[in-house]
Every structure is written in structure tokens, then in C-alpha cells.
Coordinates of C-alpha atoms in Angstrom, one line a residue:
M1 CA -105.8 -120.5 -35.7
V2 CA -102.1 -120.0 -34.8
R3 CA -101.5 -120.4 -31.1
I4 CA -99.5 -117.7 -29.4
P5 CA -96.8 -120.1 -28.1
R6 CA -96.1 -121.0 -31.8
L7 CA -96.4 -117.4 -33.0
V8 CA -93.9 -115.8 -30.7
P9 CA -90.9 -117.9 -31.8
R10 CA -91.7 -117.3 -35.5
L11 CA -92.2 -113.6 -34.8
H12 CA -88.9 -113.5 -32.9
N13 CA -87.0 -115.2 -35.8
I14 CA -88.6 -112.9 -38.5
L15 CA -87.9 -109.8 -36.6
G16 CA -84.3 -111.0 -35.9
L17 CA -83.8 -111.1 -39.7
V18 CA -85.6 -107.9 -40.4
I19 CA -84.2 -105.6 -37.7
G20 CA -81.2 -107.5 -36.4
G21 CA -78.8 -105.7 -38.6
Q22 CA -79.9 -102.3 -37.3
V23 CA -79.7 -103.5 -33.7
L24 CA -76.2 -104.6 -34.4
L25 CA -75.4 -101.2 -35.8
W26 CA -76.8 -99.5 -32.8
I27 CA -74.7 -101.6 -30.5
A28 CA -71.5 -101.3 -32.5
S29 CA -71.8 -97.6 -33.1
G30 CA -72.7 -97.0 -29.5
F31 CA -69.6 -98.8 -28.4
F32 CA -67.5 -96.7 -30.8
F33 CA -69.0 -93.5 -29.4
S34 CA -68.0 -94.5 -25.9
L35 CA -64.4 -94.9 -26.9
Y36 CA -63.6 -91.2 -27.6
P37 CA -64.3 -88.0 -25.6
I38 CA -66.5 -85.7 -27.7
E39 CA -63.9 -83.0 -27.3
Q40 CA -61.4 -85.2 -29.2
V41 CA -64.0 -86.0 -31.9
R42 CA -64.5 -82.2 -32.4
G43 CA -60.8 -81.7 -32.7
E44 CA -60.6 -79.2 -29.8
H45 CA -57.0 -80.4 -29.0
L46 CA -56.0 -79.2 -32.5
R47 CA -57.0 -75.6 -31.8
A48 CA -54.4 -73.2 -30.5
E49 CA -55.2 -71.6 -27.1
P50 CA -57.2 -68.4 -27.7
P51 CA -55.4 -65.1 -27.0
G52 CA -55.9 -63.6 -23.6
A53 CA -57.7 -60.4 -22.8
L54 CA -57.0 -57.5 -25.2
V55 CA -54.7 -54.8 -23.8
L56 CA -55.0 -51.8 -26.1
Q57 CA -54.7 -48.1 -25.9
S58 CA -58.2 -46.8 -26.5
D59 CA -56.9 -43.7 -28.2
G60 CA -55.3 -46.0 -30.9
L61 CA -58.6 -47.5 -31.9
V62 CA -60.9 -46.4 -34.6
S63 CA -64.2 -45.3 -33.0
P64 CA -67.0 -47.9 -33.8
A65 CA -69.2 -45.0 -34.8
N66 CA -66.9 -44.5 -37.8
L67 CA -67.3 -48.0 -39.2
P68 CA -69.4 -48.4 -42.3
G69 CA -73.1 -48.8 -41.6
V70 CA -72.9 -47.8 -38.0
A71 CA -73.9 -44.2 -38.4
G72 CA -76.8 -45.2 -40.7
G73 CA -78.2 -47.6 -38.2
T74 CA -77.8 -50.7 -40.4
V75 CA -75.4 -52.3 -37.9
S76 CA -77.1 -54.1 -35.0
T77 CA -74.0 -55.0 -33.0
V78 CA -70.3 -54.2 -32.9
R79 CA -67.8 -56.4 -31.1
L80 CA -64.1 -55.9 -30.5
K81 CA -62.2 -59.2 -30.6
P82 CA -58.7 -60.5 -30.9
F83 CA -57.6 -61.2 -34.5
L84 CA -54.2 -62.6 -35.3
S85 CA -51.6 -60.4 -33.5
G86 CA -54.0 -57.4 -33.1
A87 CA -57.6 -56.7 -32.8
A88 CA -60.7 -56.3 -35.1
Y89 CA -64.2 -55.1 -35.0
E90 CA -66.9 -57.6 -36.0
T91 CA -70.1 -56.0 -37.1
D92 CA -73.5 -57.7 -37.6
T93 CA -76.1 -56.4 -40.1
A94 CA -79.1 -57.8 -41.9
Q95 CA -76.8 -58.6 -44.8
G96 CA -74.4 -60.6 -42.6
K97 CA -71.2 -60.1 -40.6
A98 CA -68.1 -58.1 -41.5
L99 CA -64.6 -57.6 -40.1
F100 CA -62.6 -54.4 -39.8
D101 CA -59.2 -53.6 -38.6
A102 CA -59.6 -52.0 -35.1
M103 CA -56.6 -49.7 -35.6
S104 CA -57.2 -48.4 -39.1
G105 CA -60.9 -49.3 -39.8
A106 CA -59.9 -51.0 -43.0
P107 CA -62.2 -53.9 -44.1
L108 CA -60.7 -57.3 -43.6
S109 CA -63.6 -59.4 -44.9
P110 CA -64.0 -61.3 -46.9
L111 CA -60.7 -62.8 -46.0
D112 CA -58.3 -63.2 -48.9
E113 CA -56.0 -66.2 -49.3
A114 CA -53.1 -64.6 -47.4
L115 CA -55.2 -63.7 -44.4
A116 CA -57.0 -67.1 -44.4
R117 CA -53.5 -68.7 -44.4
Q118 CA -52.5 -66.7 -41.4
V119 CA -55.7 -67.6 -39.5
A120 CA -55.2 -71.3 -40.3
E121 CA -51.6 -71.4 -39.2
A122 CA -52.2 -69.2 -36.1
G123 CA -55.1 -71.4 -35.0
W124 CA -53.3 -74.8 -35.5
A125 CA -51.9 -76.6 -32.5
G126 CA -51.5 -80.1 -33.9
K127 CA -48.6 -81.8 -35.5
G128 CA -47.9 -81.3 -39.2
V129 CA -48.2 -78.3 -41.4
L130 CA -50.7 -76.6 -43.7
S131 CA -50.9 -78.7 -46.9
G132 CA -53.8 -77.1 -48.8
L133 CA -56.0 -74.0 -48.8
A134 CA -59.0 -73.4 -51.0
L135 CA -62.2 -71.3 -51.0
V136 CA -65.1 -73.7 -51.3
D137 CA -68.5 -72.3 -52.4
P138 CA -70.8 -73.7 -51.3
A139 CA -69.2 -75.4 -48.4
P140 CA -70.4 -79.0 -47.6
R141 CA -72.3 -80.1 -44.6
E142 CA -69.1 -80.9 -42.6
A143 CA -68.4 -77.1 -42.5
G144 CA -71.0 -76.8 -39.7
R145 CA -72.7 -73.5 -39.5
G146 CA -70.8 -72.4 -42.6
H147 CA -72.6 -75.0 -44.7
G148 CA -74.1 -73.7 -47.9
R149 CA -71.9 -70.6 -48.3
A150 CA -68.4 -69.7 -49.1
M151 CA -65.8 -71.0 -46.6
W152 CA -62.0 -71.4 -46.6
R153 CA -60.9 -75.0 -46.3
A154 CA -57.5 -75.4 -44.7
D155 CA -56.1 -79.0 -44.8
F156 CA -53.2 -80.1 -42.5
D157 CA -51.0 -83.2 -43.1
G158 CA -50.5 -85.7 -40.3
K159 CA -52.4 -88.6 -38.8
D160 CA -55.4 -86.6 -37.8
A161 CA -56.2 -85.7 -41.5
A162 CA -57.5 -82.4 -40.1
T163 CA -59.4 -79.7 -41.8
F164 CA -60.1 -76.1 -40.6
W165 CA -63.2 -74.5 -42.0
I166 CA -62.7 -70.7 -41.7
D167 CA -65.4 -68.2 -42.1
P168 CA -64.2 -65.5 -44.5
Q169 CA -66.6 -62.9 -43.0
T170 CA -65.5 -63.2 -39.4
G171 CA -62.1 -64.8 -39.5
D172 CA -63.3 -67.5 -37.1
V173 CA -62.4 -71.2 -37.4
A174 CA -66.0 -72.3 -37.6
A175 CA -65.3 -76.1 -37.5
V176 CA -62.5 -78.6 -37.1
R177 CA -62.9 -81.9 -38.9
T178 CA -60.7 -84.9 -38.6
G179 CA -60.7 -88.5 -39.8
L180 CA -62.1 -89.5 -36.5
W181 CA -64.9 -86.9 -36.8
R182 CA -65.8 -88.2 -40.3
T183 CA -66.0 -91.8 -39.0
Y184 CA -68.0 -90.7 -36.0
D185 CA -70.3 -88.7 -38.3
L186 CA -70.9 -91.7 -40.6
L187 CA -71.7 -94.0 -37.7
W188 CA -73.9 -91.4 -36.2
G189 CA -76.0 -91.2 -39.4
L190 CA -76.3 -95.0 -39.3
H191 CA -77.2 -94.9 -35.6
I192 CA -80.1 -92.4 -36.0
M193 CA -81.1 -93.7 -39.4
D194 CA -80.7 -90.3 -41.0
W195 CA -78.3 -91.2 -43.8
T196 CA -78.2 -87.8 -45.5
N197 CA -78.3 -84.9 -43.0
R198 CA -77.4 -87.0 -39.9
E199 CA -79.5 -84.7 -37.7
T200 CA -83.0 -86.0 -37.3
F201 CA -83.6 -88.9 -34.9
T202 CA -87.4 -88.7 -35.0
S203 CA -87.9 -90.0 -38.5
W204 CA -90.5 -92.8 -39.2
W205 CA -87.6 -95.1 -40.1
M206 CA -86.2 -94.6 -36.6
K207 CA -89.6 -95.0 -34.9
L208 CA -90.4 -98.1 -36.8
A209 CA -87.0 -99.7 -36.1
G210 CA -87.3 -98.8 -32.4
F211 CA -90.8 -100.3 -32.2
L212 CA -89.8 -103.5 -34.0
S213 CA -86.7 -103.8 -31.7
L214 CA -89.0 -103.5 -28.7
V215 CA -91.2 -106.3 -30.0
L216 CA -88.1 -108.4 -30.7
T217 CA -86.8 -107.9 -27.2
L218 CA -90.2 -108.6 -25.6
A219 CA -90.6 -111.7 -27.7
G220 CA -87.1 -112.9 -26.6
I221 CA -87.9 -112.3 -23.0
W222 CA -91.2 -114.2 -23.4
L223 CA -89.3 -117.2 -24.9
V224 CA -86.7 -117.2 -22.0
V225 CA -89.5 -117.0 -19.4
E226 CA -91.3 -119.9 -21.1
R227 CA -88.2 -122.1 -21.2
V228 CA -87.5 -121.4 -17.6
R229 CA -91.0 -122.2 -16.6
K230 CA -90.9 -125.5 -18.5
G231 CA -87.4 -126.3 -17.2
R232 CA -85.9 -126.3 -20.6
I233 CA -83.5 -123.4 -20.3
L234 CA -80.4 -125.6 -19.9
R235 CA -81.4 -128.2 -22.5

């Protein structure tokens, strides 16, 4: 029978080899996460300040009741919001969202290339200029809530390697991605052991690694206590 005092050092060594790499990744990635404010990672400093409150003459606006689908009851909500140098109505239906010019009622969505370019340039507050614009369908996971459907990708040159993901249905900049965000995202996937979607931190891989790390730690503590008790800690 293997005695416990002999089993613990062996267990500690084996677990150190098996789980030590993941523990190192947890420590290294956790240190990286602590270096940058999450607002910087999300690229909030690259967004232009949103326009102030709308000041419009109500008699110059199209009545929301005249927008397509409103009279028929297919529109659940209508919202008036700033859009470029003017204003727009955003409607929400079972089929999705749509954008209309608040002054003329003309449809603005889906945004064409010219409008998407205006949205990108108006929303940019960083250094550098727009270097590329393309409609991506389907958009990748980094597009955030626009993932899986058509989105405008606007790339800017400069050290941030920034990308705006623009929703063609609402004209909103749905996500800002930078080189820092992409590094953060990669390390986050390694940290939570969700290498594909980088969202789930309750997978069995994570639970197993956490349990083995706990055993590794407890075994290490036991070894230290035993050495202190036997007066061998400084030998």
C-alpha cells in the first residue's frame, strides 16, 4: 500500500505537469487583464461624442403614423434619434429594425456604402483615417450583436488597428474592435477554456481544470506544512 506521505509529493508533481500550463495561463492572462481599463479594450475612446439632445421643429417632422407598417400595427416601437447631421426614426418589427429619414420619411436602411462611410467617419474620434469599407455577410463573432448577419466593416489605419462594425439596419456602430481587443479576446478564451466562442466559463474542461488546480494547491500546502513540521523548510 502506498503511504499518504509518499503519495502527496507524487500527486503534486504529476498535477504540476498536467495542469501547470493552464495555471500559468490563468496567471499571465489575469495579469494582462489588469493592465488595461475595460473601456480602453472596448475602444470607447475611439468613438466620437454622441450628439446632444435633438432640437427640431415638430412641424418639420414626418408623423410616425405615416411610416410604413405603423398604420397596420406591424411596428411595435418607433424611436426618434440623432442620425448624422439630422434625425431619423428607428422602427422595430417582427422582421427586424428599419431606419427612416425623420424629415422626409424616406427609408435609409439598409445603409448603402455612401451612408455607411458617413456613419464611420462621423463616429470616429481616433487618429488616422478610414482605410477600408466592406459589407460582410455573415459578420464574424467579433461583430458582437451583429454576428451572423450582414454588417458594414469599416477599418481605420493607425496604431489601434481599429474596426467599426456598423449595423446597416439601424446605422449604429454596434462594436469597436482594436488590436488590443483581439489580444484580450484571445487570452480570455484561453483563460476560460472556451477556445471557440469565448463565452462559456462553466464547461467541463474549466471545472476539471479548476478541481485539479485546487488539488495541486492543497497538495502543495500539505508539503509545506509537513516540511515546516519536520524542520526541513530551509534545507
